[in-house]
Structure formats: C-alpha cells, structure tokens
C-alpha cells in the first residue's frame, strides 16, 4: 500500500489514468495496480502532517469498449441460460495486445505479426489454458456491432456461447490503417 507521496505525483497519476479511460484503453497491469491502491485515498506528507487527499477524477467510468464487449457477450450467454464468463486480467491483456498488433499492421488475423497464435499470446500474458478460443474482427465501430457480427457468424457464436470456457478477455484498438477498428475476444478455461 502506498503510504506517502507528493500531491504532484497524485495529480500526474490521476491524469494518466484518465487519459487511458478517455481513449477507451485498458490500463497496463502496472498502472492498474497503482490505480487500485489510489482509488479511494492518496496519502501525502506535507509539513510533517499526514494528509488524506480524495481524488475523485480517478474513476473507471464509463466502461471501456473492451469491458462493454465482455458485458454484451455475457448478456448473450445469460439470455440462453449459459453461465456468465468471468473477466480475467491476463486474457484482457492478451486480447488488448493482439488488437493493438492488428491495428498497427492493418491485418485482422488470428496470427500475430510475430507469428504467434492465440495459445502463444494467452500463455505469454500469464494464463495457462486447458481450453481456449478466440474471435477477431475488424471494421465494426462499436461494441454492440462487433458482438452482433460475431453472434450472426456460427463459428464465432459457437466460441462465445461454449460451456467449455469460464474466463474472458476482450481488446479493442483503433488506427488509421486498414479497417480502423480492431477487436479481439479470448475465452478460456484453466488447464
């Protein structure tokens, strides 16, 4: 737990967290850990007195596009009496990194620019899968449209509605290359 820091540090961290939220980006795991510690109060030392400073600007609302995709997938599952998937940080990291990779190359594919496949990326993010599945898409401008597209595609729908999975991660990236909007969903169960 952070016990003391300067007010300027708190302001800089709050600005960085808000930058990520405004750009609909996932916080990097290291920054997310700091955010979790700062969420309610940030303790600062000034003139030998301990002061608690509330930082209301460090909030994670509204949900990111990736979080909206997870919610929409779970809505589809629940409407069919299929258990919800639990969002998993490692899968969120894997999906976000792959979406960013696709956006940087303009190539929507299950193969990463480094030759990786979904299993490689999921393991690299720190998840040991027994079963996994991946959906990628490009061109859809909103979470609702990409999930609708996947639900209208039997192979993608089968992945998203499979009872073999218990965890989910989603990623979104936008660029001026190719189809502009790049989406990834990774679903898995631990091995």
PDB file of C-alpha atoms in Angstrom:
ATOM      1  CA  UNK A   1       0.000   0.000   0.000  1.00  0.00           C
ATOM      2  CA  UNK A   2       1.269   3.472  -0.799  1.00  0.00           C
ATOM      3  CA  UNK A   3       1.752   5.309   2.471  1.00  0.00           C
ATOM      4  CA  UNK A   4       3.025   8.645   1.289  1.00  0.00           C
ATOM      5  CA  UNK A   5       3.637  10.561  -1.873  1.00  0.00           C
ATOM      6  CA  UNK A   6       3.622  14.114  -3.122  1.00  0.00           C
ATOM      7  CA  UNK A   7       0.424  15.764  -4.301  1.00  0.00           C
ATOM      8  CA  UNK A   8       2.056  16.396  -7.687  1.00  0.00           C
ATOM      9  CA  UNK A   9       2.527  12.612  -8.067  1.00  0.00           C
ATOM     10  CA  UNK A  10      -1.140  12.046  -7.283  1.00  0.00           C
ATOM     11  CA  UNK A  11      -2.197  14.586  -9.880  1.00  0.00           C
ATOM     12  CA  UNK A  12       0.088  13.051 -12.522  1.00  0.00           C
ATOM     13  CA  UNK A  13      -1.195   9.539 -11.840  1.00  0.00           C
ATOM     14  CA  UNK A  14      -4.820  10.751 -11.914  1.00  0.00           C
ATOM     15  CA  UNK A  15      -4.197  12.456 -15.271  1.00  0.00           C
ATOM     16  CA  UNK A  16      -2.593   9.307 -16.716  1.00  0.00           C
ATOM     17  CA  UNK A  17      -5.452   7.057 -15.566  1.00  0.00           C
ATOM     18  CA  UNK A  18      -7.994   9.490 -17.033  1.00  0.00           C
ATOM     19  CA  UNK A  19      -6.044   9.596 -20.318  1.00  0.00           C
ATOM     20  CA  UNK A  20      -6.368   5.809 -20.633  1.00  0.00           C
ATOM     21  CA  UNK A  21     -10.076   5.898 -19.707  1.00  0.00           C
ATOM     22  CA  UNK A  22     -10.839   8.676 -22.214  1.00  0.00           C
ATOM     23  CA  UNK A  23      -9.088   6.772 -25.017  1.00  0.00           C
ATOM     24  CA  UNK A  24     -11.035   3.583 -24.157  1.00  0.00           C
ATOM     25  CA  UNK A  25      -7.747   1.781 -23.467  1.00  0.00           C
ATOM     26  CA  UNK A  26      -7.086  -0.857 -20.823  1.00  0.00           C
ATOM     27  CA  UNK A  27      -4.747   0.270 -18.085  1.00  0.00           C
ATOM     28  CA  UNK A  28      -1.417  -1.524 -18.233  1.00  0.00           C
ATOM     29  CA  UNK A  29      -1.236  -4.030 -15.381  1.00  0.00           C
ATOM     30  CA  UNK A  30       1.427  -1.985 -13.533  1.00  0.00           C
ATOM     31  CA  UNK A  31      -0.662   1.207 -13.691  1.00  0.00           C
ATOM     32  CA  UNK A  32      -3.823  -0.698 -12.795  1.00  0.00           C
ATOM     33  CA  UNK A  33      -2.133  -1.902  -9.584  1.00  0.00           C
ATOM     34  CA  UNK A  34      -1.318   1.707  -8.680  1.00  0.00           C
ATOM     35  CA  UNK A  35      -4.855   2.769  -9.586  1.00  0.00           C
ATOM     36  CA  UNK A  36      -6.344   0.128  -7.275  1.00  0.00           C
ATOM     37  CA  UNK A  37      -4.230   1.498  -4.405  1.00  0.00           C
ATOM     38  CA  UNK A  38      -5.213   5.094  -5.186  1.00  0.00           C
ATOM     39  CA  UNK A  39      -8.881   4.525  -5.920  1.00  0.00           C
ATOM     40  CA  UNK A  40     -10.223   5.856  -2.649  1.00  0.00           C
ATOM     41  CA  UNK A  41      -7.488   7.894  -0.985  1.00  0.00           C
ATOM     42  CA  UNK A  42      -3.990   9.041  -1.679  1.00  0.00           C
ATOM     43  CA  UNK A  43      -1.886   9.767   1.397  1.00  0.00           C
ATOM     44  CA  UNK A  44       0.561  12.648   1.196  1.00  0.00           C
ATOM     45  CA  UNK A  45       3.033  14.132   3.658  1.00  0.00           C
ATOM     46  CA  UNK A  46       3.205  17.916   3.850  1.00  0.00           C
ATOM     47  CA  UNK A  47       4.799  19.982   6.644  1.00  0.00           C
ATOM     48  CA  UNK A  48       5.211  16.854   8.831  1.00  0.00           C
ATOM     49  CA  UNK A  49       1.467  16.261   8.815  1.00  0.00           C
ATOM     50  CA  UNK A  50      -0.190  13.327   7.131  1.00  0.00           C
ATOM     51  CA  UNK A  51      -2.991  14.462   4.845  1.00  0.00           C
ATOM     52  CA  UNK A  52      -5.523  12.266   3.047  1.00  0.00           C
ATOM     53  CA  UNK A  53      -6.474  13.683  -0.327  1.00  0.00           C
ATOM     54  CA  UNK A  54      -9.517  12.350  -2.168  1.00  0.00           C
ATOM     55  CA  UNK A  55      -9.027  12.206  -5.934  1.00  0.00           C
ATOM     56  CA  UNK A  56     -12.498  11.939  -7.498  1.00  0.00           C
ATOM     57  CA  UNK A  57     -11.137  12.165 -11.050  1.00  0.00           C
ATOM     58  CA  UNK A  58      -9.547   8.699 -10.764  1.00  0.00           C
ATOM     59  CA  UNK A  59     -12.605   6.746 -11.828  1.00  0.00           C
ATOM     60  CA  UNK A  60     -13.115   3.980 -14.377  1.00  0.00           C
ATOM     61  CA  UNK A  61     -16.484   5.038 -15.739  1.00  0.00           C
ATOM     62  CA  UNK A  62     -17.804   4.697 -18.338  1.00  0.00           C
ATOM     63  CA  UNK A  63     -16.753   1.147 -19.150  1.00  0.00           C
ATOM     64  CA  UNK A  64     -14.148   0.790 -21.871  1.00  0.00           C
ATOM     65  CA  UNK A  65     -15.093  -0.704 -25.214  1.00  0.00           C
ATOM     66  CA  UNK A  66     -13.414  -3.944 -24.119  1.00  0.00           C
ATOM     67  CA  UNK A  67     -15.478  -4.061 -20.920  1.00  0.00           C
ATOM     68  CA  UNK A  68     -18.638  -3.372 -22.942  1.00  0.00           C
ATOM     69  CA  UNK A  69     -17.836  -6.319 -25.229  1.00  0.00           C
ATOM     70  CA  UNK A  70     -17.494  -8.599 -22.182  1.00  0.00           C
ATOM     71  CA  UNK A  71     -20.848  -7.374 -20.844  1.00  0.00           C
ATOM     72  CA  UNK A  72     -22.563  -7.907 -24.204  1.00  0.00           C
ATOM     73  CA  UNK A  73     -21.137 -11.417 -24.600  1.00  0.00           C
ATOM     74  CA  UNK A  74     -22.340 -12.258 -21.093  1.00  0.00           C
ATOM     75  CA  UNK A  75     -25.781 -10.838 -21.891  1.00  0.00           C
ATOM     76  CA  UNK A  76     -25.977 -13.205 -24.889  1.00  0.00           C
ATOM     77  CA  UNK A  77     -24.905 -16.144 -22.726  1.00  0.00           C
ATOM     78  CA  UNK A  78     -27.346 -15.401 -19.890  1.00  0.00           C
ATOM     79  CA  UNK A  79     -30.241 -14.997 -22.348  1.00  0.00           C
ATOM     80  CA  UNK A  80     -29.607 -18.629 -23.352  1.00  0.00           C
ATOM     81  CA  UNK A  81     -29.188 -19.935 -19.772  1.00  0.00           C
ATOM     82  CA  UNK A  82     -25.423 -20.286 -20.249  1.00  0.00           C
ATOM     83  CA  UNK A  83     -23.240 -19.216 -17.296  1.00  0.00           C
ATOM     84  CA  UNK A  84     -21.537 -15.833 -17.452  1.00  0.00           C
ATOM     85  CA  UNK A  85     -17.811 -15.686 -18.157  1.00  0.00           C
ATOM     86  CA  UNK A  86     -15.566 -14.051 -15.579  1.00  0.00           C
ATOM     87  CA  UNK A  87     -13.324 -11.288 -16.868  1.00  0.00           C
ATOM     88  CA  UNK A  88      -9.678 -12.323 -16.380  1.00  0.00           C
ATOM     89  CA  UNK A  89      -6.826  -9.779 -16.349  1.00  0.00           C
ATOM     90  CA  UNK A  90      -4.380 -11.988 -18.285  1.00  0.00           C
ATOM     91  CA  UNK A  91      -6.940 -12.621 -21.032  1.00  0.00           C
ATOM     92  CA  UNK A  92      -7.754  -8.897 -21.147  1.00  0.00           C
ATOM     93  CA  UNK A  93      -4.025  -8.222 -21.591  1.00  0.00           C
ATOM     94  CA  UNK A  94      -3.680 -10.865 -24.338  1.00  0.00           C
ATOM     95  CA  UNK A  95      -6.730  -9.580 -26.232  1.00  0.00           C
ATOM     96  CA  UNK A  96      -5.709  -5.924 -25.892  1.00  0.00           C
ATOM     97  CA  UNK A  97      -2.177  -6.642 -27.132  1.00  0.00           C
ATOM     98  CA  UNK A  98      -3.477  -8.593 -30.133  1.00  0.00           C
ATOM     99  CA  UNK A  99      -5.971  -5.865 -31.060  1.00  0.00           C
ATOM    100  CA  UNK A 100      -3.177  -3.303 -30.882  1.00  0.00           C
ATOM    101  CA  UNK A 101      -0.976  -5.553 -33.038  1.00  0.00           C
ATOM    102  CA  UNK A 102      -3.721  -5.910 -35.662  1.00  0.00           C
ATOM    103  CA  UNK A 103      -4.336  -2.154 -35.635  1.00  0.00           C
ATOM    104  CA  UNK A 104      -0.634  -1.406 -36.090  1.00  0.00           C
ATOM    105  CA  UNK A 105      -0.368  -3.722 -39.106  1.00  0.00           C
ATOM    106  CA  UNK A 106      -3.865  -3.311 -40.544  1.00  0.00           C
ATOM    107  CA  UNK A 107      -4.143  -7.109 -40.644  1.00  0.00           C
ATOM    108  CA  UNK A 108      -7.108  -8.709 -38.852  1.00  0.00           C
ATOM    109  CA  UNK A 109      -5.855 -12.249 -38.251  1.00  0.00           C
ATOM    110  CA  UNK A 110      -5.504 -14.921 -35.586  1.00  0.00           C
ATOM    111  CA  UNK A 111      -1.773 -14.915 -36.384  1.00  0.00           C
ATOM    112  CA  UNK A 112       0.162 -12.086 -34.752  1.00  0.00           C
ATOM    113  CA  UNK A 113       2.768 -10.039 -36.585  1.00  0.00           C
ATOM    114  CA  UNK A 114       5.394 -12.028 -34.643  1.00  0.00           C
ATOM    115  CA  UNK A 115       3.927 -15.338 -35.857  1.00  0.00           C
ATOM    116  CA  UNK A 116       2.155 -16.015 -32.550  1.00  0.00           C
ATOM    117  CA  UNK A 117      -1.130 -17.865 -32.321  1.00  0.00           C
ATOM    118  CA  UNK A 118      -3.806 -17.332 -29.632  1.00  0.00           C
ATOM    119  CA  UNK A 119      -2.322 -20.049 -27.389  1.00  0.00           C
ATOM    120  CA  UNK A 120       1.085 -18.318 -27.506  1.00  0.00           C
ATOM    121  CA  UNK A 121      -0.405 -14.925 -26.627  1.00  0.00           C
ATOM    122  CA  UNK A 122      -2.642 -16.252 -23.841  1.00  0.00           C
ATOM    123  CA  UNK A 123       0.292 -18.073 -22.216  1.00  0.00           C
ATOM    124  CA  UNK A 124       2.593 -15.069 -22.697  1.00  0.00           C
ATOM    125  CA  UNK A 125       0.051 -12.964 -20.770  1.00  0.00           C
ATOM    126  CA  UNK A 126       0.287 -15.385 -17.842  1.00  0.00           C
ATOM    127  CA  UNK A 127      -2.742 -17.654 -18.287  1.00  0.00           C
ATOM    128  CA  UNK A 128      -2.289 -21.445 -18.531  1.00  0.00           C
ATOM    129  CA  UNK A 129      -5.246 -22.610 -20.661  1.00  0.00           C
ATOM    130  CA  UNK A 130      -6.722 -26.066 -20.849  1.00  0.00           C
ATOM    131  CA  UNK A 131      -9.201 -24.872 -23.480  1.00  0.00           C
ATOM    132  CA  UNK A 132      -9.206 -21.582 -25.342  1.00  0.00           C
ATOM    133  CA  UNK A 133     -10.995 -19.852 -28.193  1.00  0.00           C
ATOM    134  CA  UNK A 134     -10.533 -16.552 -29.987  1.00  0.00           C
ATOM    135  CA  UNK A 135     -12.721 -14.244 -32.044  1.00  0.00           C
ATOM    136  CA  UNK A 136     -11.235 -11.371 -34.018  1.00  0.00           C
ATOM    137  CA  UNK A 137     -12.976  -8.762 -36.134  1.00  0.00           C
ATOM    138  CA  UNK A 138     -12.253  -5.510 -37.902  1.00  0.00           C
ATOM    139  CA  UNK A 139     -14.316  -2.632 -39.205  1.00  0.00           C
ATOM    140  CA  UNK A 140     -17.125  -2.628 -36.639  1.00  0.00           C
ATOM    141  CA  UNK A 141     -17.200   0.809 -34.965  1.00  0.00           C
ATOM    142  CA  UNK A 142     -18.981  -0.120 -31.707  1.00  0.00           C
ATOM    143  CA  UNK A 143     -19.023  -2.964 -29.176  1.00  0.00           C
ATOM    144  CA  UNK A 144     -22.704  -3.706 -29.940  1.00  0.00           C
ATOM    145  CA  UNK A 145     -21.992  -4.024 -33.669  1.00  0.00           C
ATOM    146  CA  UNK A 146     -18.986  -6.314 -33.269  1.00  0.00           C
ATOM    147  CA  UNK A 147     -20.809  -8.637 -30.846  1.00  0.00           C
ATOM    148  CA  UNK A 148     -23.838  -8.702 -33.188  1.00  0.00           C
ATOM    149  CA  UNK A 149     -21.484  -9.596 -36.046  1.00  0.00           C
ATOM    150  CA  UNK A 150     -19.985 -12.460 -34.075  1.00  0.00           C
ATOM    151  CA  UNK A 151     -23.414 -13.690 -32.988  1.00  0.00           C
ATOM    152  CA  UNK A 152     -24.504 -13.773 -36.656  1.00  0.00           C
ATOM    153  CA  UNK A 153     -21.474 -15.918 -37.569  1.00  0.00           C
ATOM    154  CA  UNK A 154     -21.975 -19.562 -36.497  1.00  0.00           C
ATOM    155  CA  UNK A 155     -18.277 -20.329 -35.794  1.00  0.00           C
ATOM    156  CA  UNK A 156     -17.840 -17.164 -33.702  1.00  0.00           C
ATOM    157  CA  UNK A 157     -21.174 -17.634 -31.936  1.00  0.00           C
ATOM    158  CA  UNK A 158     -20.190 -21.218 -31.046  1.00  0.00           C
ATOM    159  CA  UNK A 159     -16.970 -19.967 -29.440  1.00  0.00           C
ATOM    160  CA  UNK A 160     -18.684 -17.209 -27.443  1.00  0.00           C
ATOM    161  CA  UNK A 161     -21.509 -19.460 -26.239  1.00  0.00           C
ATOM    162  CA  UNK A 162     -19.424 -22.545 -25.474  1.00  0.00           C
ATOM    163  CA  UNK A 163     -19.764 -24.022 -21.991  1.00  0.00           C
ATOM    164  CA  UNK A 164     -16.096 -25.095 -22.162  1.00  0.00           C
ATOM    165  CA  UNK A 165     -14.918 -21.669 -21.025  1.00  0.00           C
ATOM    166  CA  UNK A 166     -15.072 -19.843 -17.690  1.00  0.00           C
ATOM    167  CA  UNK A 167     -12.929 -16.733 -18.354  1.00  0.00           C
ATOM    168  CA  UNK A 168     -12.995 -13.967 -20.933  1.00  0.00           C
ATOM    169  CA  UNK A 169     -10.819 -11.092 -22.062  1.00  0.00           C
ATOM    170  CA  UNK A 170     -11.536  -8.514 -24.750  1.00  0.00           C
ATOM    171  CA  UNK A 171      -9.444  -5.932 -26.544  1.00  0.00           C
ATOM    172  CA  UNK A 172     -10.079  -3.008 -28.864  1.00  0.00           C
ATOM    173  CA  UNK A 173      -7.731  -0.784 -30.824  1.00  0.00           C
ATOM    174  CA  UNK A 174      -8.329   1.919 -33.393  1.00  0.00           C
ATOM    175  CA  UNK A 175      -5.962   3.156 -36.086  1.00  0.00           C
ATOM    176  CA  UNK A 176      -5.901   4.886 -39.424  1.00  0.00           C
ATOM    177  CA  UNK A 177      -4.631   1.713 -41.085  1.00  0.00           C
ATOM    178  CA  UNK A 178      -6.958  -0.643 -42.941  1.00  0.00           C
ATOM    179  CA  UNK A 179     -10.401  -1.141 -41.412  1.00  0.00           C
ATOM    180  CA  UNK A 180      -9.738   1.253 -38.458  1.00  0.00           C
ATOM    181  CA  UNK A 181     -11.426  -0.738 -35.659  1.00  0.00           C
ATOM    182  CA  UNK A 182      -9.828  -3.982 -34.435  1.00  0.00           C
ATOM    183  CA  UNK A 183     -11.396  -6.338 -31.885  1.00  0.00           C
ATOM    184  CA  UNK A 184     -10.293  -9.482 -30.074  1.00  0.00           C
ATOM    185  CA  UNK A 185     -12.060 -11.737 -27.597  1.00  0.00           C
ATOM    186  CA  UNK A 186     -10.148 -14.537 -25.873  1.00  0.00           C
ATOM    187  CA  UNK A 187     -12.097 -17.124 -23.881  1.00  0.00           C
ATOM    188  CA  UNK A 188     -10.500 -19.908 -21.891  1.00  0.00           C
ATOM    189  CA  UNK A 189     -10.602 -22.384 -19.046  1.00  0.00           C
ATOM    190  CA  UNK A 190      -7.506 -23.100 -16.964  1.00  0.00           C
ATOM    191  CA  UNK A 191      -5.509 -26.244 -17.661  1.00  0.00           C
TER     192      UNK A 191
END
